[in-house]
Coordinates of C-alpha atoms and ligand atoms in Angstrom, one line a residue:
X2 CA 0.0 0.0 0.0
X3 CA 1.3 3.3 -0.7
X4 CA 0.1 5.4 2.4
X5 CA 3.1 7.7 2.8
X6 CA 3.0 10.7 0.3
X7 CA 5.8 13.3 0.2
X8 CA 4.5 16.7 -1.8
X9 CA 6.9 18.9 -2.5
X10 CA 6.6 22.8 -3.3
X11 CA 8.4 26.2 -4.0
X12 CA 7.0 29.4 -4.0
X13 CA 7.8 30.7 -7.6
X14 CA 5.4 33.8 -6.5
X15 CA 1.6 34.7 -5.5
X16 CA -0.1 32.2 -3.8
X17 CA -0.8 29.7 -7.2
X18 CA 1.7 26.8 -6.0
X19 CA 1.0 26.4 -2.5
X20 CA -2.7 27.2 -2.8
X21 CA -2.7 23.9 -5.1
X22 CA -0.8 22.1 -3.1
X23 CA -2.1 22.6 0.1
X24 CA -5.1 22.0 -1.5
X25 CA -4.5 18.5 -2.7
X26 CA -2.7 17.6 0.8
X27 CA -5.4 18.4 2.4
X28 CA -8.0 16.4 0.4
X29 CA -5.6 13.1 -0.1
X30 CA -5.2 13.2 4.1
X31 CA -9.0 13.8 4.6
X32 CA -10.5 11.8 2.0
X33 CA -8.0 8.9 1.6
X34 CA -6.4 8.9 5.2
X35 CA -2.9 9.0 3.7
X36 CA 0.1 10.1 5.6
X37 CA 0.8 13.4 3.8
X38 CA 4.4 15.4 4.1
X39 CA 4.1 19.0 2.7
X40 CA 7.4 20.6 2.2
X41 CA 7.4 24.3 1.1
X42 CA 9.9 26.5 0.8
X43 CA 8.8 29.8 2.0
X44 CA 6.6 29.3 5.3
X45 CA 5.9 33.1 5.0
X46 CA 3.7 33.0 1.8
X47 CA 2.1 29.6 3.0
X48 CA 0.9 31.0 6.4
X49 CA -1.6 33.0 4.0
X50 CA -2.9 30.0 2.7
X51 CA -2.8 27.3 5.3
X52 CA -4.6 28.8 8.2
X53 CA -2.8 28.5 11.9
X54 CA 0.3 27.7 10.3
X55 CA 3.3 29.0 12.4
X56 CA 5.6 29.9 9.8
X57 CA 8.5 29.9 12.6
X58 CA 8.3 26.1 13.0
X59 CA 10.3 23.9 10.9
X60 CA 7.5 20.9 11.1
X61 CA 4.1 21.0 12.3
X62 CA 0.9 19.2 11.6
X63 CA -2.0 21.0 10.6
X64 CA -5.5 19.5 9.6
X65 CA -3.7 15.8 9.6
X66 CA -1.0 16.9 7.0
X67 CA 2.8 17.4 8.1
X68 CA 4.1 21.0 6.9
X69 CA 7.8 21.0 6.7
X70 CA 9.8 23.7 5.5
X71 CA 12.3 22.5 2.9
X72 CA 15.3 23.9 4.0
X73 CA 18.9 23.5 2.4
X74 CA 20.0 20.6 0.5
X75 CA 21.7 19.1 3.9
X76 CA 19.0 19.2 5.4
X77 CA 17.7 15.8 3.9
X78 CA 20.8 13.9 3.5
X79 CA 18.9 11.7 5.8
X80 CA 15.4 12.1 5.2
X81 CA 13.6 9.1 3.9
X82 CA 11.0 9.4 0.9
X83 CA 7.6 8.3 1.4
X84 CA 5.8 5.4 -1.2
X85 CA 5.0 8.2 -3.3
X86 CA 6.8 11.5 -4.4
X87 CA 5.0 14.5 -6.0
X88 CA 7.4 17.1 -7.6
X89 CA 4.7 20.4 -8.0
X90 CA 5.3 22.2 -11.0
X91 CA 8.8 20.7 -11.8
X92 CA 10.4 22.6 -8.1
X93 CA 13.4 20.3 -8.6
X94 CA 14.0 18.2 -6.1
X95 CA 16.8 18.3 -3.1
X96 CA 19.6 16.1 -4.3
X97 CA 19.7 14.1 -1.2
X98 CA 16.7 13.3 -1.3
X99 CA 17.0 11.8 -5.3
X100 CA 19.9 9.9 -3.9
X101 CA 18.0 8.3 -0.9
X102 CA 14.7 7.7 -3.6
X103 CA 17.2 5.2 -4.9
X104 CA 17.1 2.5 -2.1
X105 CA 13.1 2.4 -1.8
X106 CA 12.1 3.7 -5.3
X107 CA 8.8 5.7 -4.9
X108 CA 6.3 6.5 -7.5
X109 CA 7.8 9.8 -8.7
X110 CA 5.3 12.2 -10.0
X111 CA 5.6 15.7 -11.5
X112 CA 2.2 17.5 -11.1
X113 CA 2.3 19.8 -14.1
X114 CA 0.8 22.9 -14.0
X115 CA -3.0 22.9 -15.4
X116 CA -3.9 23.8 -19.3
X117 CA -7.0 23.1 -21.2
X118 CA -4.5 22.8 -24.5
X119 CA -4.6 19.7 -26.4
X120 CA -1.7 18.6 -26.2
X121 CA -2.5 18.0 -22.4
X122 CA -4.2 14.4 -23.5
X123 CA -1.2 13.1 -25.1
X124 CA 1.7 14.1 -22.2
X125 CA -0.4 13.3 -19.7
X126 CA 1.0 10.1 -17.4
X127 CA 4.0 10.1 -19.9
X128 CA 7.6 8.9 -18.3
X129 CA 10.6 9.7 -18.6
X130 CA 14.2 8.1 -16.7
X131 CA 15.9 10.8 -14.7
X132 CA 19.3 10.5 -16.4
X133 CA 21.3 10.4 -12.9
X134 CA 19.8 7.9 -11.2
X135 CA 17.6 6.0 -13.6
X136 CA 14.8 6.6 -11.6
X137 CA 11.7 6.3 -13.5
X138 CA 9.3 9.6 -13.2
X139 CA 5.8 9.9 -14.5
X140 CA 4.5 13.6 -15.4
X141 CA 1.2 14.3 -14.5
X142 CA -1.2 16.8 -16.0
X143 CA -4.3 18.3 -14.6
X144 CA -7.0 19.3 -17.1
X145 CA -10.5 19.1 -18.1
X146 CA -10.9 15.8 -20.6
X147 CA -10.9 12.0 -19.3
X148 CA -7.4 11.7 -20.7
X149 CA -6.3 13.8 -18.4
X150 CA -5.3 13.8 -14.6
X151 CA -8.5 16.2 -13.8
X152 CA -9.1 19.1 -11.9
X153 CA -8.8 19.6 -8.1
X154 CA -12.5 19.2 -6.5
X155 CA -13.6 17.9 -2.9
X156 CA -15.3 15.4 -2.5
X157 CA -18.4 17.5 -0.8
X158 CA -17.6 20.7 -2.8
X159 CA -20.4 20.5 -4.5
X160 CA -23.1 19.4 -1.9
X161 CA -21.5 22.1 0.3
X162 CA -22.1 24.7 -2.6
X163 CA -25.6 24.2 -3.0
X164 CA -26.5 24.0 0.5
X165 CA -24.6 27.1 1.4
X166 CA -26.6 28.9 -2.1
X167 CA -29.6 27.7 -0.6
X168 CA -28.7 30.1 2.2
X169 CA -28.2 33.3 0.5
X170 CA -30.4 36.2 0.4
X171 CA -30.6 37.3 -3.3
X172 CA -30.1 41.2 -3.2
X173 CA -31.2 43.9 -5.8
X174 CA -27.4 44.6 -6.8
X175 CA -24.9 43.1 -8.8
X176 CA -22.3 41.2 -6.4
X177 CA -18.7 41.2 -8.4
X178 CA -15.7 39.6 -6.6
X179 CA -12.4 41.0 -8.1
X180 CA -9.1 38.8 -7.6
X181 CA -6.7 39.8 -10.3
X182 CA -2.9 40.7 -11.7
X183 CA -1.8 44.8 -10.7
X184 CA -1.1 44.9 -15.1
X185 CA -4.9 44.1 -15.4
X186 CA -6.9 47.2 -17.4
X187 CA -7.8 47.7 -13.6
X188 CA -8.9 51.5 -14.4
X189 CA -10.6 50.9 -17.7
X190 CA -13.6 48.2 -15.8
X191 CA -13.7 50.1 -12.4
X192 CA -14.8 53.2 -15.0
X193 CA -17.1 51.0 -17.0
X194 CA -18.7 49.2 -13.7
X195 CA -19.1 53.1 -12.1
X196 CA -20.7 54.5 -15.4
X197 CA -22.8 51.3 -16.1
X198 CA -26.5 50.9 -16.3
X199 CA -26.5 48.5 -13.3
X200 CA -25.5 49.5 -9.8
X201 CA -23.1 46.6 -8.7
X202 CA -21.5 46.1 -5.0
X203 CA -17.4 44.8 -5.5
X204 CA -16.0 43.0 -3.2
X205 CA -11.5 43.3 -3.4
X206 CA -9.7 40.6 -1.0
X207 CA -6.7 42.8 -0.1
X208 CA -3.7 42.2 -2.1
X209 CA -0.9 43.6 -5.3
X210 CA -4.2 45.1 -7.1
X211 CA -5.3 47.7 -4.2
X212 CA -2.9 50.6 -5.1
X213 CA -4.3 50.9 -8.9
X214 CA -7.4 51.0 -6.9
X215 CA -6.6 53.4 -3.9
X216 CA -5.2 55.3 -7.5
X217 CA -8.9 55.0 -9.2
X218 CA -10.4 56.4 -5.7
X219 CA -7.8 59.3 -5.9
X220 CA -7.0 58.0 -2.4
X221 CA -3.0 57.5 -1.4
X222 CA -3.6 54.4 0.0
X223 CA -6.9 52.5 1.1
X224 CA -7.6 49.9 3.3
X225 CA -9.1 46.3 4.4
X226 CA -12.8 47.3 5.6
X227 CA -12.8 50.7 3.4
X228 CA -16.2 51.0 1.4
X229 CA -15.7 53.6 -1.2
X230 CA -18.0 54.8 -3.9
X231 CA -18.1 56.1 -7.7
X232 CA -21.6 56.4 -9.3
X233 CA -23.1 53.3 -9.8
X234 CA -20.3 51.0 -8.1
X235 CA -19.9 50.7 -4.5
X236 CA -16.4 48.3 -3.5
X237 CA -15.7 46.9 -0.2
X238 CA -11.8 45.5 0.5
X239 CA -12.1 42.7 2.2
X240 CA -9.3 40.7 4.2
X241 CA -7.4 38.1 2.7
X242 CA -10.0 35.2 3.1
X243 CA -9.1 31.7 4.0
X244 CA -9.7 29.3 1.3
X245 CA -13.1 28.1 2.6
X246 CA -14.1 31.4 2.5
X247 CA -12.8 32.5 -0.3
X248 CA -15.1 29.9 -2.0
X249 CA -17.7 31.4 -0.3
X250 CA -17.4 35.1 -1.9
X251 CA -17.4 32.9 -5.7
X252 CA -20.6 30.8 -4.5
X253 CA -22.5 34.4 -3.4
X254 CA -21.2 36.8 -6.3
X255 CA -22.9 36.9 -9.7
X256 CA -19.9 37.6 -11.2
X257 CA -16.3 36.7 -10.5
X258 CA -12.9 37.6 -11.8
X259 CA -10.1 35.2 -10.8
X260 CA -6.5 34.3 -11.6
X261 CA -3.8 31.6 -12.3
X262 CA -4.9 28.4 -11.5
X263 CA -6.3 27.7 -8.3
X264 CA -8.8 30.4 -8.1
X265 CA -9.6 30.2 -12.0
X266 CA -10.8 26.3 -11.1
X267 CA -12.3 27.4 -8.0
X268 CA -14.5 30.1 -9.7
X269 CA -15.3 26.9 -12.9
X270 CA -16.9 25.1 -9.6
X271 CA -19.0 28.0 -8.2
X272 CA -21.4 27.3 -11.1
X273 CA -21.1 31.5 -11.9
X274 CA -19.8 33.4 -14.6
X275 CA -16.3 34.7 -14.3
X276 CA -13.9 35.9 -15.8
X277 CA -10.0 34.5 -16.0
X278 CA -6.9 36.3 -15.8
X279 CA -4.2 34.0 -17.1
X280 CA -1.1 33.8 -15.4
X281 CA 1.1 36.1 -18.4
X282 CA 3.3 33.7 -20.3
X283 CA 6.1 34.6 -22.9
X284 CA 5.0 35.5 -26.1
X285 CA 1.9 36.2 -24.7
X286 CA 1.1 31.8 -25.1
X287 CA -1.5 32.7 -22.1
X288 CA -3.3 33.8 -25.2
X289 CA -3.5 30.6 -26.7
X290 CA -4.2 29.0 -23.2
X291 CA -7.3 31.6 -22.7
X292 CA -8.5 30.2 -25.8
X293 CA -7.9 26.6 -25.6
X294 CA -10.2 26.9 -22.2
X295 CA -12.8 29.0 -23.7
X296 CA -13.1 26.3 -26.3
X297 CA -13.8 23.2 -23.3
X298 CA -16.0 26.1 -22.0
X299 CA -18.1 25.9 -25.3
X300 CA -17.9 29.7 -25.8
X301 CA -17.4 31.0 -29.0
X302 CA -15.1 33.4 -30.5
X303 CA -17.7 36.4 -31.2
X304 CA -19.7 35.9 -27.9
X305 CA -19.2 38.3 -25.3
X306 CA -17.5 36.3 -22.8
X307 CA -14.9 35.7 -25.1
X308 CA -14.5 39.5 -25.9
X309 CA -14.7 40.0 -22.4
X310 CA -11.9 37.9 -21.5
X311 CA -9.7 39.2 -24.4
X312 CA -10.3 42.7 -23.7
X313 CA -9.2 42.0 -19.9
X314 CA -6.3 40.5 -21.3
X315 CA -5.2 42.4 -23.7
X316 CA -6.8 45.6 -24.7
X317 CA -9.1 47.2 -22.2
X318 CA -13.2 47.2 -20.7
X319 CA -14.7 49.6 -22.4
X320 CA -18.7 51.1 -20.7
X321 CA -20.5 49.3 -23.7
X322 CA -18.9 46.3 -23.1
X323 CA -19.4 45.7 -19.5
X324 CA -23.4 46.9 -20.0
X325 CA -23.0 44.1 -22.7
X326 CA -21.4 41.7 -20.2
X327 CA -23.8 42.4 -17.8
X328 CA -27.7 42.4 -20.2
X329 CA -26.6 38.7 -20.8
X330 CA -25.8 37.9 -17.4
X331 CA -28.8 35.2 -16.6
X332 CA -28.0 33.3 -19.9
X333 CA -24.2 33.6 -19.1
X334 CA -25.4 31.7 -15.2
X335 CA -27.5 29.1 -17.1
X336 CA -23.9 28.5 -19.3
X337 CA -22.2 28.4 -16.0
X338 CA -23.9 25.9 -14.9
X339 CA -24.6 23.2 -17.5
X340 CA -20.8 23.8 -18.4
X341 CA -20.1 22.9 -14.6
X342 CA -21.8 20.1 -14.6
X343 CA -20.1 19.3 -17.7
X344 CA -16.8 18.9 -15.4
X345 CA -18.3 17.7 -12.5
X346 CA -19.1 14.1 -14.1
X347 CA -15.0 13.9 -14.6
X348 CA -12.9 12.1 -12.1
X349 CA -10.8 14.2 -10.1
X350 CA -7.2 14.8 -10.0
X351 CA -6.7 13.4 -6.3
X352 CA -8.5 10.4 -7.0
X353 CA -6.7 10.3 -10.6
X354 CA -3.6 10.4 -8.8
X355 CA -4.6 7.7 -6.0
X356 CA -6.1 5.0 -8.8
X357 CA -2.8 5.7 -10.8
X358 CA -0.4 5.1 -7.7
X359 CA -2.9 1.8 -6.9
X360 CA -2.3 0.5 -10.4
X361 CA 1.4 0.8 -10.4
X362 CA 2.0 -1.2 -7.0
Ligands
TRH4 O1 -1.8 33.8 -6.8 P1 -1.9 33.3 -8.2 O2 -1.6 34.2 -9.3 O3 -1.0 32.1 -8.3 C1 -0.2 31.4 -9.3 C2 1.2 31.7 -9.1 O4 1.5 33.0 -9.5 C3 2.1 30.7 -9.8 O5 3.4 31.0 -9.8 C4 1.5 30.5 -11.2 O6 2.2 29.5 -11.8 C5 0.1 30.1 -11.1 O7 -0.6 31.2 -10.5 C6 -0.6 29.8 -12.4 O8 -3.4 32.7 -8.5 P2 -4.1 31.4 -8.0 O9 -3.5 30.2 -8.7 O10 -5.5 31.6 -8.2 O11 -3.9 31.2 -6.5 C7 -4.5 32.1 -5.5 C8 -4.8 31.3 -4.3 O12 -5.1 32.1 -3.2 C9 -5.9 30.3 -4.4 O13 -5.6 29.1 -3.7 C10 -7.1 30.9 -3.8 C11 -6.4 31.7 -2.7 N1 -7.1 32.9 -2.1 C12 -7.5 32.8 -0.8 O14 -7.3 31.8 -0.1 N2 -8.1 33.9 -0.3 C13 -8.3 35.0 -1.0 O15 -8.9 36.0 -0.5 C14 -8.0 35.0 -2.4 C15 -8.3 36.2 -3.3 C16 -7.3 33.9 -2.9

């Protein structure tokens, strides 16, 4: 049985890498009672994610997961790998630790980072030999056909969901929850959501986009709690949410505008419209990833969700095309939803990864 799993994970930057990995540690520990180690590389970052971490302690378990901080490359010359080892986003592995995978051989993993391209189908659960040790090592892809690994989703997300929208009041306003890059056309939509036909209530969890908005305010600097006004748009910042909470603001928003990876999935499994900023790419290939998505998404090229999205990429959110955006707002919801669905019926990526280790014993 392969009950030990070692995940490993560096902070390239934001809050992308360890939000997906402390996601899937949590859910492999909860839902399949394995013994999870979670080594990160910057404690400091993952405090924001993983709630009452201490990011003084070098090892600590929190929710049944062990968070250790991967320190220097001495640091494991003795530190034995559990039956599986999952290398997030190609973080390179401490050399050590390679050396000491060599006496009990693990199922190596790389957990690629997630695209709806189609090439995904064809590398996904490829191997490879790492040239070193001859240690084989499987790369695994997240991503949103059967041939894929699958996309990160709890086992009672959705039940949760629903029983929490059950909850909600509906109010008159438009609820808009804005999570996005500082290069975003941040100016250009707060203008068109202020001069718009519909009076919408924007919720900001504090972070690198509040000085373009403090700017749009004409305030130096603005704060968590701060309620400011413009016409027809009233935005609240809110405090960095926990993750649970976070999923909350998607479930209760009408509209949501999201990020990278983990929030960009998270917002697909609020059942609501939203909007995705890619994370920006050389030669602007987050383009082409935009696109390949909107395609599994079913949207087509000259429909305004995919104008939307390229305008908040690319160009900028002009008045007409936010009214636009926001007239077709109950067919864009109905979308939402079937597409959801759509993705629900697909295996997810923990239990992709568990069936895979299973199969290789
Ligand atoms: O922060 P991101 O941009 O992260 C990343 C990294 O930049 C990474 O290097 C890159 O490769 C990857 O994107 C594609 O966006 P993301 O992926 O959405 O991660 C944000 C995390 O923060 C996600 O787990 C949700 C969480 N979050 C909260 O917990 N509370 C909040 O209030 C908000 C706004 C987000």
């Amino acid at each position: 049985m392969n009950r030990r799993w070692d995940i490993f994970c560096r902070v390239v930057d934001n809050f992308g890498d360890i939000g997906v990995c402390w996601r899937l540690a949590k859910q492999l520990q909860d839902e399949y009672a394995l013994d999870v180690r979670l080594w990160v590389d910057d404690l400091n970052v993952a405090s924001k994610i993983v709630t009452d971490l201490d990011a003084e302690a070098h090892s600590q378990k929190i929710y049944g997961v062990e968070v250790c901080l991967w320190r220097d490359e001495a640091s494991f010359v003795n530190v034995m790998p559990a039956d599986v080892v999952i290398e997030a986003f190609a973080c390179e592995l401490p050399s050590p630790f390679i050396r000491n995978m060599v006496a009990n051989k693990p199922i190596w993993l790389n957990l690629e980072y997630l695209s709806a391209e189609a090439w995904v189908d064809e590398f996904h659960a490829l191997g490879s030999v790492h040239p070193a040790t001859g240690l084989h090592k499987t790369s695994f892809f997240p991503g949103f056909t059967q041939k894929t690994g699958g996309l990160i989703r709890e086992q009672h997300l959705i039940t949760k969901r629903e029983a929490a929208k059950a909850e909600f009041k509906r109010l008159p306003s438009l609820q808009v929850s804005l999570f996005c890059y500082p290069h975003a056309p941040l100016q250009s939509l707060l203008h068109a959501m202020a001069e718009g036909e519909h009076s919408v209530e924007c919720f900001v969890p504090t972070g690198s986009a509040i000085g373009k908005i403090a700017e749009f305010f004409g305030r130096a600097q603005i704060e968590v709690g701060d309620t400011l006004n413009k016409q027809q748009m009233t935005l609240t910042v809110l405090p960095f949410l926990t993750q649970d909470e976070y999923d909350q603001l998607l479930w209760c928003c009408d509209l949501n505008f999201v990020r990278g990876e983990d929030s960009w999935i998270r917002a697909l499994w609020s059942a609501q419209p939203f909007i995705w900023q890619t994370y920006p790419q050389e030669e602007k290939h987050h383009l082409k990833k935009l696109d390949a998505f909107l395609e599994k998404y079913e949207v087509k090229q000259n429909e305004v969700l995919s104008e939307f999205h390229h305008a908040w990429l690319d160009t900028e959110i002009t008045p007409k095309l936010w009214n636009q955006l926001i007239t077709e707002l109950p067919a864009l919801k109905e979308h939402a939803e079937l597409q959801t669905q759509k993705f629900e019926q697909h295996t997810d990526l923990a239990a992709k990864l568990v069936i895979f280790t299973k199969n290789r014993v």
